[in-house]
PDB file of C-alpha atoms in Angstrom:
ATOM      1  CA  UNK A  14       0.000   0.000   0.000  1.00 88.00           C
ATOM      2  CA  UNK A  15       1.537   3.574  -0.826  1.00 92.00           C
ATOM      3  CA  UNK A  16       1.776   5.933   1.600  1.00 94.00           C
ATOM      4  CA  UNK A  17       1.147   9.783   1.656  1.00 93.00           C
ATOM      5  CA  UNK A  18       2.666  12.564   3.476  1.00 93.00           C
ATOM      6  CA  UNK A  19       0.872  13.419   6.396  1.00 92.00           C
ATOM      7  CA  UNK A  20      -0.467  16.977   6.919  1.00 92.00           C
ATOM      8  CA  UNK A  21      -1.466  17.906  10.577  1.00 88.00           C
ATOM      9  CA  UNK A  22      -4.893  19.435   9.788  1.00 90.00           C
ATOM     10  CA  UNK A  23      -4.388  21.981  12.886  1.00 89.00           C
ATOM     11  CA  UNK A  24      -0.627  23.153  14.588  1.00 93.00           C
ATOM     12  CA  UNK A  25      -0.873  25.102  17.773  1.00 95.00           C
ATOM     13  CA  UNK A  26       1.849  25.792  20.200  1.00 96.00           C
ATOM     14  CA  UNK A  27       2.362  24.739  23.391  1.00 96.00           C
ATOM     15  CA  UNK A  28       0.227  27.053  24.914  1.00 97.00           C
ATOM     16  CA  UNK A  29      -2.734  26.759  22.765  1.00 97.00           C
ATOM     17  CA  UNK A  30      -2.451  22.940  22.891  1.00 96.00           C
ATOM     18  CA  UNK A  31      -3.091  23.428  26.620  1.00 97.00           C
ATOM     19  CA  UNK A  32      -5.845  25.867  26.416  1.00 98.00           C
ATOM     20  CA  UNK A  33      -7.640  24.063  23.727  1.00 97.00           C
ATOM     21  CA  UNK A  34      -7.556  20.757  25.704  1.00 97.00           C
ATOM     22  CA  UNK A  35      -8.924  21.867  28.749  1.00 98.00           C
ATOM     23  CA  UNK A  36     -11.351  23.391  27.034  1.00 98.00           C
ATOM     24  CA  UNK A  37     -12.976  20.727  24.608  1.00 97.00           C
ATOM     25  CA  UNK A  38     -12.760  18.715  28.169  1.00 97.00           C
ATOM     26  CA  UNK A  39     -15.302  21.241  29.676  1.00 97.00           C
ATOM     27  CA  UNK A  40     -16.977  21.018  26.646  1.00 97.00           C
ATOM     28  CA  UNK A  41     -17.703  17.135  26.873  1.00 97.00           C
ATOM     29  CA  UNK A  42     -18.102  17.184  30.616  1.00 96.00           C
ATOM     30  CA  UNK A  43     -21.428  18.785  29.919  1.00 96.00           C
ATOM     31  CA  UNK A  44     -21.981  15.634  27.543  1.00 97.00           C
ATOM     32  CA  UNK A  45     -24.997  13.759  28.876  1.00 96.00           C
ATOM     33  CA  UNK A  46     -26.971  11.047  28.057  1.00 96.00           C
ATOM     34  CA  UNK A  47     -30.852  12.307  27.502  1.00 96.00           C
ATOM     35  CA  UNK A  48     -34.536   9.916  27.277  1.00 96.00           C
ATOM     36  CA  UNK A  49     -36.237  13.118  27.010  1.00 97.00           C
ATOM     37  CA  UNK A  50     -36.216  14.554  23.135  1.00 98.00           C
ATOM     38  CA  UNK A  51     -38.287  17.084  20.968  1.00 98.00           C
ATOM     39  CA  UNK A  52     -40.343  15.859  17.801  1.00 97.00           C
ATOM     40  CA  UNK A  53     -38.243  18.998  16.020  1.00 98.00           C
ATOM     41  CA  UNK A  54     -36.911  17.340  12.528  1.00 98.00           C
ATOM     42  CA  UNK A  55     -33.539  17.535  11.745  1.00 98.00           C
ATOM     43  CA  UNK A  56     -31.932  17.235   8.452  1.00 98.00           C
ATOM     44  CA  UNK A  57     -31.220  14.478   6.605  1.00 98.00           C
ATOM     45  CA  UNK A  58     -27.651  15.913   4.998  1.00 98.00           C
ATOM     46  CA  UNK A  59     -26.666  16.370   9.411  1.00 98.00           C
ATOM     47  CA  UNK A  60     -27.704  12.953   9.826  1.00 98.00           C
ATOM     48  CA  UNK A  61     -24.974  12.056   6.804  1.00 98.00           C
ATOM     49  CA  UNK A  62     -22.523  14.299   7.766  1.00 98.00           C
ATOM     50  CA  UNK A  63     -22.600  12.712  11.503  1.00 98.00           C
ATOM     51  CA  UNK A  64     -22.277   9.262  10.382  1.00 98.00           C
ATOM     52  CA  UNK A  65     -19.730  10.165   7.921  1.00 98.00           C
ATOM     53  CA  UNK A  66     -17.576  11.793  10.803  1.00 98.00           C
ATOM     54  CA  UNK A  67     -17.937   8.402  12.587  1.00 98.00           C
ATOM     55  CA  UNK A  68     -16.612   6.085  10.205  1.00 98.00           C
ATOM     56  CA  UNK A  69     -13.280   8.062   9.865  1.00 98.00           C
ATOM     57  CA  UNK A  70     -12.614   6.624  13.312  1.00 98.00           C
ATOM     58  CA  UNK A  71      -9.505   3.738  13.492  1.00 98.00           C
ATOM     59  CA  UNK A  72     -10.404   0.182  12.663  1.00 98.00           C
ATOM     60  CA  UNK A  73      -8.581  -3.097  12.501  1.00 98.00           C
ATOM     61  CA  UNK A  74      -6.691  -3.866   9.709  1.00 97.00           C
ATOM     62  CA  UNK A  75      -8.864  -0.794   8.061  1.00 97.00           C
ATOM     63  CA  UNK A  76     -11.871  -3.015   7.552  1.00 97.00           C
ATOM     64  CA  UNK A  77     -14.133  -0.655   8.859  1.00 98.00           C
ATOM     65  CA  UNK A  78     -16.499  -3.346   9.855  1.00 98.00           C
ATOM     66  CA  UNK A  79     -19.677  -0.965  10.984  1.00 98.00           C
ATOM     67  CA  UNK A  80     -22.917  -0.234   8.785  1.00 98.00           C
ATOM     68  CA  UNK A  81     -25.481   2.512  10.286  1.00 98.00           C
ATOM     69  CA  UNK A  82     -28.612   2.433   9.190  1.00 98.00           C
ATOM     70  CA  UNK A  83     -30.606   5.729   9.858  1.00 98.00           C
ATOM     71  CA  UNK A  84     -34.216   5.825  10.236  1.00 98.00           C
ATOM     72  CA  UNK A  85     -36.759   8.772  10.289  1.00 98.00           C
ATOM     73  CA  UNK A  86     -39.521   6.371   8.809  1.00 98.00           C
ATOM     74  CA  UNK A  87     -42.559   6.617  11.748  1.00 98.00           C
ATOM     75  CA  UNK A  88     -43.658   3.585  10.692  1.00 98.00           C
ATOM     76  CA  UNK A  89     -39.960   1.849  10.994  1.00 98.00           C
ATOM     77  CA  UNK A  90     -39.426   3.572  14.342  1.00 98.00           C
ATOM     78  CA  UNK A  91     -43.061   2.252  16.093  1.00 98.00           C
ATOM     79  CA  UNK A  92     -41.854  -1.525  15.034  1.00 98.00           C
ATOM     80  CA  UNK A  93     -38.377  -1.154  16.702  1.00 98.00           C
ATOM     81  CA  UNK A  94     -40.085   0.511  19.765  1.00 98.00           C
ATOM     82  CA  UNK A  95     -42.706  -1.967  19.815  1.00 98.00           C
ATOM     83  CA  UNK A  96     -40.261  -4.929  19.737  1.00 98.00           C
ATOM     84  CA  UNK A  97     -37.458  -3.189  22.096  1.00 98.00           C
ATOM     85  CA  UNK A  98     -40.145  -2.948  24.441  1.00 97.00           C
ATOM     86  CA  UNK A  99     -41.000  -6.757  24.405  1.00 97.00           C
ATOM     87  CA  UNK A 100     -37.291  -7.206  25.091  1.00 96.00           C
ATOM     88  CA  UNK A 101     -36.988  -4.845  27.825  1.00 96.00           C
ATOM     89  CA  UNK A 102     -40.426  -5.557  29.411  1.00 96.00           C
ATOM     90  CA  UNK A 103     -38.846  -8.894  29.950  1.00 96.00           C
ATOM     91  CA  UNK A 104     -35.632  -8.145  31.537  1.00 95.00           C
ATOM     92  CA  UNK A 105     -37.324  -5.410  33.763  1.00 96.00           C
ATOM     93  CA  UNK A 106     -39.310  -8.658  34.898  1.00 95.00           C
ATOM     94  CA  UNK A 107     -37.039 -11.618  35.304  1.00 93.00           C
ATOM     95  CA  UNK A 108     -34.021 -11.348  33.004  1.00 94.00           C
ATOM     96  CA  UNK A 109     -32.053  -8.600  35.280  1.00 93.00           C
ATOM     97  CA  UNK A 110     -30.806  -9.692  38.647  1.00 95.00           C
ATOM     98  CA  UNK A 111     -32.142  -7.509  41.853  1.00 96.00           C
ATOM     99  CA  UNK A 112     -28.377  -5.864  42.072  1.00 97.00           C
ATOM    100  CA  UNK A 113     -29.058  -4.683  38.352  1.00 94.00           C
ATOM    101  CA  UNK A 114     -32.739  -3.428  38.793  1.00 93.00           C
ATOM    102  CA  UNK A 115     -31.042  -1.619  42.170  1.00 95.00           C
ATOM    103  CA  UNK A 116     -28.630   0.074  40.626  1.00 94.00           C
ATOM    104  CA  UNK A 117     -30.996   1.334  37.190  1.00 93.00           C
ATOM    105  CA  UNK A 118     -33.644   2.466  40.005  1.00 92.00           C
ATOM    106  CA  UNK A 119     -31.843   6.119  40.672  1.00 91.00           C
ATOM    107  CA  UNK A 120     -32.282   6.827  36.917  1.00 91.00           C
ATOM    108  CA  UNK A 121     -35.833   6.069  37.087  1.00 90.00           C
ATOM    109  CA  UNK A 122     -35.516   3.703  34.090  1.00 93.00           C
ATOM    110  CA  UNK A 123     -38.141   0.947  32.948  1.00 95.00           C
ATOM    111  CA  UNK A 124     -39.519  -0.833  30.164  1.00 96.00           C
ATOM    112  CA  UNK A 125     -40.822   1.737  28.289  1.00 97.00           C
ATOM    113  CA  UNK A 126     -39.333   3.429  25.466  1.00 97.00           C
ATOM    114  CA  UNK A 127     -40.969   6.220  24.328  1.00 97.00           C
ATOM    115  CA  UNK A 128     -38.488   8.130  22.982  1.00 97.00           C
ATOM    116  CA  UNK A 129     -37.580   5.707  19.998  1.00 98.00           C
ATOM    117  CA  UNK A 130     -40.748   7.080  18.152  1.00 98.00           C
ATOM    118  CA  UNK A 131     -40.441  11.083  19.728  1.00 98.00           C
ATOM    119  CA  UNK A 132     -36.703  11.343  18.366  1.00 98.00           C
ATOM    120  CA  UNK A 133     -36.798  12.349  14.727  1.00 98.00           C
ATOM    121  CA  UNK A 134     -33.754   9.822  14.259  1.00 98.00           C
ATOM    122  CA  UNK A 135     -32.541   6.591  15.591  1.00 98.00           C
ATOM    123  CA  UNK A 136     -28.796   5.380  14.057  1.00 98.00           C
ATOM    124  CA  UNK A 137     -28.726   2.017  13.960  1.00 98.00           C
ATOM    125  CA  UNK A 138     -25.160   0.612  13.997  1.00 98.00           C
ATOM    126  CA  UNK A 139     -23.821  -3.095  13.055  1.00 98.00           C
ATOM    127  CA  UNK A 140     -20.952  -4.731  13.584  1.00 98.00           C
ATOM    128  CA  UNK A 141     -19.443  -6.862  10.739  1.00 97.00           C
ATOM    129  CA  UNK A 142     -17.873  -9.866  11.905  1.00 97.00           C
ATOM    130  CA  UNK A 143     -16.828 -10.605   8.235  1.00 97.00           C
ATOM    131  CA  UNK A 144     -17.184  -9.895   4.665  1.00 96.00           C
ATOM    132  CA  UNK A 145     -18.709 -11.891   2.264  1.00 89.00           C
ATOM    133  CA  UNK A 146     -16.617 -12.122  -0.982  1.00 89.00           C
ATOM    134  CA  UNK A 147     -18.819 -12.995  -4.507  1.00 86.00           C
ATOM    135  CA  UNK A 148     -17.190 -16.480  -4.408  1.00 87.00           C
ATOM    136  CA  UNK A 149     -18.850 -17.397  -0.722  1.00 83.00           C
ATOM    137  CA  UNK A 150     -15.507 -17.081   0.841  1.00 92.00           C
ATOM    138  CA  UNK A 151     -16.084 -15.417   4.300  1.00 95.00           C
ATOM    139  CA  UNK A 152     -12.863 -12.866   4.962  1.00 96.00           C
ATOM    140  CA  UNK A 153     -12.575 -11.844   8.620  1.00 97.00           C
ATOM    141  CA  UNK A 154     -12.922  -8.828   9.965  1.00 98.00           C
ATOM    142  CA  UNK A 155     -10.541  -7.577  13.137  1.00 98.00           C
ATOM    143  CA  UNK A 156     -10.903  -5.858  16.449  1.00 98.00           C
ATOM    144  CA  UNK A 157     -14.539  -5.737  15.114  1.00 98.00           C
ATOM    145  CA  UNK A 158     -16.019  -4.524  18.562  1.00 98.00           C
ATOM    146  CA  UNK A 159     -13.300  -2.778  19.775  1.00 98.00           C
ATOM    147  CA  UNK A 160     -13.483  -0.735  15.862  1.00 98.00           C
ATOM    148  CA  UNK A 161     -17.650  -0.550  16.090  1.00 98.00           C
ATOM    149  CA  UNK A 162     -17.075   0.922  19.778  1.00 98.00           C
ATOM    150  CA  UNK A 163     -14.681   3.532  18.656  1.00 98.00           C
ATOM    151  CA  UNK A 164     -16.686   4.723  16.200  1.00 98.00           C
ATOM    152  CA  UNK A 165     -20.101   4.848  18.506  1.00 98.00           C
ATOM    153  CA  UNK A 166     -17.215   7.166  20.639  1.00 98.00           C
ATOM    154  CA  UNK A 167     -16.918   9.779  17.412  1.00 98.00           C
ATOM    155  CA  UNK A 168     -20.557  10.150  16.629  1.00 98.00           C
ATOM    156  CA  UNK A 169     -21.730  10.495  20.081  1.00 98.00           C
ATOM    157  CA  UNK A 170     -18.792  13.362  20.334  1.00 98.00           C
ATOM    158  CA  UNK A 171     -19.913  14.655  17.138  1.00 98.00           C
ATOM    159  CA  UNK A 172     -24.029  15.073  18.170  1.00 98.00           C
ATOM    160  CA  UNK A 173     -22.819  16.391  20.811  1.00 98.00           C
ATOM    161  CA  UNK A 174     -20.572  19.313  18.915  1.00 97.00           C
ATOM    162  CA  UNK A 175     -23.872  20.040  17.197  1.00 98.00           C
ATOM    163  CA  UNK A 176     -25.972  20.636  20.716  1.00 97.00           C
ATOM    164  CA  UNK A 177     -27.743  17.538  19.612  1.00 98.00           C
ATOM    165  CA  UNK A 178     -28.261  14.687  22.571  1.00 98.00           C
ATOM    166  CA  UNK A 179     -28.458  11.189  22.409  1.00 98.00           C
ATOM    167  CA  UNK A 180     -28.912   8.127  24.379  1.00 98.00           C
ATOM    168  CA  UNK A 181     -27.193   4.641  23.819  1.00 97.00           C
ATOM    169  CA  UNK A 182     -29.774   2.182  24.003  1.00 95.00           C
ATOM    170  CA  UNK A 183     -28.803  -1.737  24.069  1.00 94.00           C
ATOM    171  CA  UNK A 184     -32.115  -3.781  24.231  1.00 92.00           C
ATOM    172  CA  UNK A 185     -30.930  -7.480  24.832  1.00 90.00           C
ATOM    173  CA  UNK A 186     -31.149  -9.640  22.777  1.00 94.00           C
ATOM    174  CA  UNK A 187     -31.215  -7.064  19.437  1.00 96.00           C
ATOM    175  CA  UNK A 188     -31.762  -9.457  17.086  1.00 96.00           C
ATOM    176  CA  UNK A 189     -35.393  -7.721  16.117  1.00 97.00           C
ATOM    177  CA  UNK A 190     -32.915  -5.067  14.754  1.00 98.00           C
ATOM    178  CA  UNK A 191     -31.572  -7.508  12.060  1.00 98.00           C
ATOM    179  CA  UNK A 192     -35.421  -8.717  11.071  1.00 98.00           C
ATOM    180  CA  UNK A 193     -36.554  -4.832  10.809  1.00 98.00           C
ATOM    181  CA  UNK A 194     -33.996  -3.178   9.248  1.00 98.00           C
ATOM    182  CA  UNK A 195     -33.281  -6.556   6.522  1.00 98.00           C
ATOM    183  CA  UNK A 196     -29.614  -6.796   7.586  1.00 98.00           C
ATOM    184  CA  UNK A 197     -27.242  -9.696   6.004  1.00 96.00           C
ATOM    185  CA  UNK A 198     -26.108 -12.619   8.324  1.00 95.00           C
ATOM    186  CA  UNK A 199     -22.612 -10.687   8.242  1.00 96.00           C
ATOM    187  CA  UNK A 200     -23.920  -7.973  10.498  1.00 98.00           C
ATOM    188  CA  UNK A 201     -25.421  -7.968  13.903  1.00 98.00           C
ATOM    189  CA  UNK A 202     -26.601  -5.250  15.980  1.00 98.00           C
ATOM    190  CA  UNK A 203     -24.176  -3.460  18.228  1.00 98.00           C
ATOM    191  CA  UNK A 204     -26.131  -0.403  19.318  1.00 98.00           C
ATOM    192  CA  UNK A 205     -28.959   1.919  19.173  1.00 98.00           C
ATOM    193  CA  UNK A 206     -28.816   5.598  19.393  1.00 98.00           C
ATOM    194  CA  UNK A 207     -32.057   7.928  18.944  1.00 98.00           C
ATOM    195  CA  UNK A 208     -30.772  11.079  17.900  1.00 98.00           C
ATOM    196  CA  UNK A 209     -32.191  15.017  18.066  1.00 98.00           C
ATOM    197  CA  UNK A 210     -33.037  18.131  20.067  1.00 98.00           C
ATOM    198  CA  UNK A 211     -33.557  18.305  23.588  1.00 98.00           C
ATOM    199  CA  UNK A 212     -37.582  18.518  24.620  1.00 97.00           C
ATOM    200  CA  UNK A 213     -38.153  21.744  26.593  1.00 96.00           C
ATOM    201  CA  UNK A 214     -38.927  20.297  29.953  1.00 92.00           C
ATOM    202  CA  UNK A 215     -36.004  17.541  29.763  1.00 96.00           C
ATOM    203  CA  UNK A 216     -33.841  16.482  32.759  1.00 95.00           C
ATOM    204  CA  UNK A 217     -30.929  14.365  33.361  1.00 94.00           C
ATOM    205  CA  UNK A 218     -30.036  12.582  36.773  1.00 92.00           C
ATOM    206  CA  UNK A 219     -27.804  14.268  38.797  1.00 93.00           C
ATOM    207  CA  UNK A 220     -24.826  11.805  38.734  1.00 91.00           C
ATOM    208  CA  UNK A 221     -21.073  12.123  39.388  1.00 93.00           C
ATOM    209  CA  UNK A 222     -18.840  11.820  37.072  1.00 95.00           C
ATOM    210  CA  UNK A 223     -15.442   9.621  38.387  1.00 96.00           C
ATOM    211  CA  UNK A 224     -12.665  11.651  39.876  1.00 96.00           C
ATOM    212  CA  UNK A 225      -9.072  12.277  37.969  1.00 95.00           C
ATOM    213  CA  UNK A 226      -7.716  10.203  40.888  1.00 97.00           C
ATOM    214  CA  UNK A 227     -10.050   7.521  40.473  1.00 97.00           C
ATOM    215  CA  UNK A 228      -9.678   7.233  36.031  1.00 97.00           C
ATOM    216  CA  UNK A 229      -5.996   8.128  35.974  1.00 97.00           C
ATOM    217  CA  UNK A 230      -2.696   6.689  36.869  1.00 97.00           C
ATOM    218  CA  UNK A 231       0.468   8.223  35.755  1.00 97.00           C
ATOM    219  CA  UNK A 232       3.894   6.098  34.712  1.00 98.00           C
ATOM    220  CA  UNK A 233       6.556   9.421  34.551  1.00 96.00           C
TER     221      UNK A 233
END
């Protein structure tokens, strides 16, 4: 494979580095997670450009083993609510263990899902375990979670950027996703992210973020 000289897209100095660090940091410290969203539409060129911006994350090998499937379709979004909502109804009543259900009950959390028909998008994403070639052959795929989850990283960070929210929603099992949305036995669902404005009366729990001394540990 050739290579290409690299060109840094941004060069600060020292200084700036600093200042601009600590401040994107504040920025995503005000990142939340959000079940409460407006009905307002958004556009289906942001949507692109947002999905776009995640698959430029790294992958193994460079397989970039993801597919997101976008849907604004009301009639595609009542199916997967309907059907998450089976899921979760039963792991909200037997599935989850009484440590789990204790530990969701501060968020005020349950089986219903209401906001996977309000939000005017929900991203879909797969993970490709492989690739099917035209002669049947099935060529791995590497790091395939670890890739899919890095990616999920970039597009949260980039709704975010945009004053968008989102929530990461993992009904278990997802397979419904792969009936719904006609996906190929190579892909399976990794997550589910509704995606828009904030509704005007939202609220977040107040939780607590870890402490520096309890994320980091330096090696100097």
């Amino acid at each position: 494979m050739k290579h290409l000289p690299f060109n840094p897209p941004i060069t600060l100095n020292d200084d700036e580095i600093l200042k601009e660090s600590a401040s994107f940091y504040q920025w995503m410290e005000a990142r939340r997670s959000l079940r409460f969203f407006s009905s307002r539409p958004i556009e289906r060129q942001v949507i692109e450009n947002l999905i776009m911006t995640a698959s430029t994350a790294p992958s193994g090998a460079n397989k970039q083993p993801w597919t997101f499937c976008a849907v604004s379709s009301p009639i595609i979004k009542k199916r997967i609510r309907e059907a998450a909502e089976e899921e979760e109804y039963r792991s909200y009543n037997g599935r989850m263990s009484q440590e789990w259900l204790e530990d969701l009950a501060p968020f005020g959390t349950d089986w219903q899902k209401p906001f996977l028909e309000i939000a005017p998008w929900v991203i879909v994403i797969f993970r490709r375990g492989y690739e099917l070639e035209k002669n049947g052959h099935k060529h791995p795929n590497y790091y395939v979670n670890e890739s899919v989850g890095l990616a999920c990283g970039v597009l949260l960070t980039a709704i975010h950027q945009l004053g968008l929210v989102a929530l990461t929603h993992t009904p278990s099992p997802m397979d419904f996703l792969t009936k719904i949305l006609k996906r190929p036995v190579n892909e399976k669902p990794f997550l589910l992210i509704p995606v828009g404005f904030p509704a005007e009366e939202a609220t977040v729990p107040n939780i607590i973020r870890k402490s520096k001394e309890e994320v980091l540990i330096w090696f100097e």
